mmCIF file of C-alpha atoms in Angstrom:
data_model
loop_
_atom_site.group_PDB
_atom_site.id
_atom_site.type_symbol
_atom_site.label_atom_id
_atom_site.label_comp_id
_atom_site.label_asym_id
_atom_site.label_seq_id
_atom_site.Cartn_x
_atom_site.Cartn_y
_atom_site.Cartn_z
ATOM 1 C CA MET A 1002 12.922 4.001 -10.117
ATOM 2 C CA PHE A 1003 15.764 1.753 -11.199
ATOM 3 C CA CYS A 1004 17.523 -1.260 -9.730
ATOM 4 C CA LYS A 1005 21.240 -1.676 -10.385
ATOM 5 C CA CYS A 1006 22.557 -5.204 -10.016
ATOM 6 C CA PHE A 1007 26.286 -5.703 -9.398
ATOM 7 C CA CYS A 1008 27.448 -9.223 -10.236
ATOM 8 C CA GLY A 1009 31.123 -9.284 -9.381
ATOM 9 C CA SER A 1010 32.720 -6.714 -11.687
ATOM 10 C CA ASN A 1011 29.691 -6.543 -14.024
ATOM 11 C CA SER A 1012 26.593 -4.418 -13.521
ATOM 12 C CA THR A 1013 23.192 -4.042 -15.157
ATOM 13 C CA VAL A 1014 20.374 -1.525 -14.620
ATOM 14 C CA PHE A 1015 16.702 -2.504 -14.710
ATOM 15 C CA GLU A 1016 13.639 -0.294 -14.532
ATOM 16 C CA ILE A 1017 11.409 -1.227 -11.605
ATOM 17 C CA PRO A 1018 7.670 -1.411 -12.332
ATOM 18 C CA LYS A 1019 5.781 1.426 -10.612
ATOM 19 C CA LEU A 1020 2.995 -0.866 -9.443
ATOM 20 C CA ASP A 1021 4.232 -1.096 -5.862
ATOM 21 C CA THR A 1022 4.090 1.735 -3.300
ATOM 22 C CA LYS A 1023 7.674 0.875 -2.250
ATOM 23 C CA PRO A 1024 9.465 0.058 -5.511
ATOM 24 C CA CYS A 1025 12.879 -0.274 -3.842
ATOM 25 C CA ALA A 1026 11.604 -3.290 -1.907
ATOM 26 C CA ILE A 1027 11.512 -5.176 -5.224
ATOM 27 C CA CYS A 1028 15.242 -4.561 -5.872
ATOM 28 C CA THR A 1029 16.609 -7.792 -4.404
ATOM 29 C CA LYS A 1030 19.099 -10.486 -5.393
ATOM 30 C CA GLN A 1031 16.266 -12.665 -6.674
ATOM 31 C CA PHE A 1032 14.854 -9.809 -8.811
ATOM 32 C CA CYS A 1033 18.269 -9.386 -10.412
ATOM 33 C CA LEU A 1034 18.768 -13.090 -10.994
ATOM 34 C CA ASP A 1035 15.320 -13.329 -12.608
ATOM 35 C CA ASN A 1036 15.993 -10.408 -14.977
ATOM 36 C CA VAL A 1037 19.675 -10.774 -15.890
ATOM 37 C CA LYS A 1038 20.301 -12.366 -19.270
ATOM 38 C CA ASP A 1039 23.398 -13.573 -21.136
ATOM 39 C CA GLY A 1040 24.866 -15.409 -18.149
ATOM 40 C CA LEU A 1041 26.070 -12.226 -16.481
ATOM 41 C CA CYS A 1042 25.442 -13.604 -12.977
ATOM 42 C CA ASP A 1043 25.909 -17.339 -13.515
ATOM 43 C CA GLY A 1044 28.508 -17.651 -10.740
ATOM 44 C CA ILE A 1045 26.407 -15.574 -8.356
ATOM 45 C CA ALA A 1046 23.483 -17.987 -8.480
ATOM 46 C CA ASP A 1047 25.723 -20.687 -7.025
ATOM 47 C CA ALA A 1048 25.536 -21.150 -3.244
ATOM 48 C CA THR A 1049 29.347 -21.455 -3.052
ATOM 49 C CA CYS A 1050 29.846 -17.896 -4.313
ATOM 50 C CA PRO A 1051 30.553 -15.314 -1.568
ATOM 51 C CA SER A 1052 27.703 -12.913 -0.914
ATOM 52 C CA ASN A 1053 29.966 -9.847 -1.230
ATOM 53 C CA ASP A 1054 30.235 -10.495 -4.992
ATOM 54 C CA PHE A 1055 26.582 -9.536 -5.408
ATOM 55 C CA LYS A 1056 25.048 -6.163 -4.555
ATOM 56 C CA THR A 1057 21.908 -4.263 -5.475
ATOM 57 C CA ALA A 1058 21.200 -0.535 -5.475
ATOM 58 C CA CYS A 1059 17.880 1.236 -5.915
ATOM 59 C CA PHE A 1060 17.969 4.772 -7.332
ATOM 60 C CA ALA A 1061 15.926 7.394 -9.156
ATOM 61 C CA ARG A 1062 17.170 8.977 -12.348
ATOM 62 C CA ASP A 1063 16.494 12.286 -14.086
ATOM 63 C CA SER A 1064 15.424 14.601 -11.294
ATOM 64 C CA TYR A 1065 14.285 18.004 -12.563
ATOM 65 C CA THR A 1066 16.574 19.882 -10.182
ATOM 66 C CA ASP A 1067 19.664 18.119 -11.537
ATOM 67 C CA GLU A 1068 18.536 18.731 -15.104
ATOM 68 C CA ILE A 1069 18.045 22.476 -14.467
ATOM 69 C CA ILE A 1070 21.477 22.795 -12.830
ATOM 70 C CA ILE A 1071 23.171 21.020 -15.735
ATOM 71 C CA ARG A 1072 21.342 23.110 -18.347
ATOM 72 C CA LEU A 1073 22.237 26.369 -16.560
ATOM 73 C CA PHE A 1074 25.871 25.289 -16.381
ATOM 74 C CA LEU A 1075 25.917 24.468 -20.105
ATOM 75 C CA ILE A 1076 24.277 27.788 -21.019
ATOM 76 C CA ALA A 1077 26.746 29.745 -18.861
ATOM 77 C CA THR A 1078 29.699 27.862 -20.344
ATOM 78 C CA PHE A 1079 28.460 28.452 -23.902
ATOM 79 C CA CYS A 1080 27.966 32.179 -23.216
ATOM 80 C CA LEU A 1081 31.477 32.535 -21.783
ATOM 81 C CA VAL A 1082 33.053 30.723 -24.738
ATOM 82 C CA ALA A 1083 31.019 32.784 -27.215
ATOM 83 C CA PHE A 1084 32.021 36.028 -25.464
ATOM 84 C CA ALA A 1085 35.695 35.006 -25.495
ATOM 85 C CA ALA A 1086 35.469 34.295 -29.233
ATOM 86 C CA ILE A 1087 33.697 37.590 -30.044
ATOM 87 C CA LYS A 1088 35.702 39.845 -27.698
ATOM 88 C CA PRO A 1089 38.544 40.626 -30.175
ATOM 89 C CA PHE A 1090 36.010 41.704 -32.814
ATOM 90 C CA ILE A 1091 34.229 43.951 -30.300
ATOM 91 C CA LYS A 1092 37.538 45.651 -29.386
ATOM 92 C CA LYS A 1093 38.312 46.253 -33.085
ATOM 93 C CA TRP A 1094 34.835 47.641 -33.668
ATOM 94 C CA GLN A 1095 35.183 49.982 -30.668
ATOM 95 C CA GLN A 1096 38.524 51.301 -31.956
ATOM 96 C CA VAL A 1097 37.089 52.019 -35.413
ATOM 97 C CA PHE A 1098 33.966 53.830 -34.240
ATOM 98 C CA TYR A 1099 35.217 55.588 -31.081
#
């Protein structure tokens, strides 16, 4: 699981430790403020900053279903391109031998 922290127009992704049974409960404003470095959210830590400038999102990455769909798409695309490239040679070969 991952926690994405939006600080104004900037964003950073952190991996959430898998120690908790509900890892998304850890993805809070305080978690982001504790983990963000390089002053990315300096203005957000201030109480005068509007709360809509700061958002968090919890998500999972790399599901096997998505990976299979993407790989099948890439294989199909490669096969179609390869067939289109070889097709003229196949037609020539057919004319010579038939």
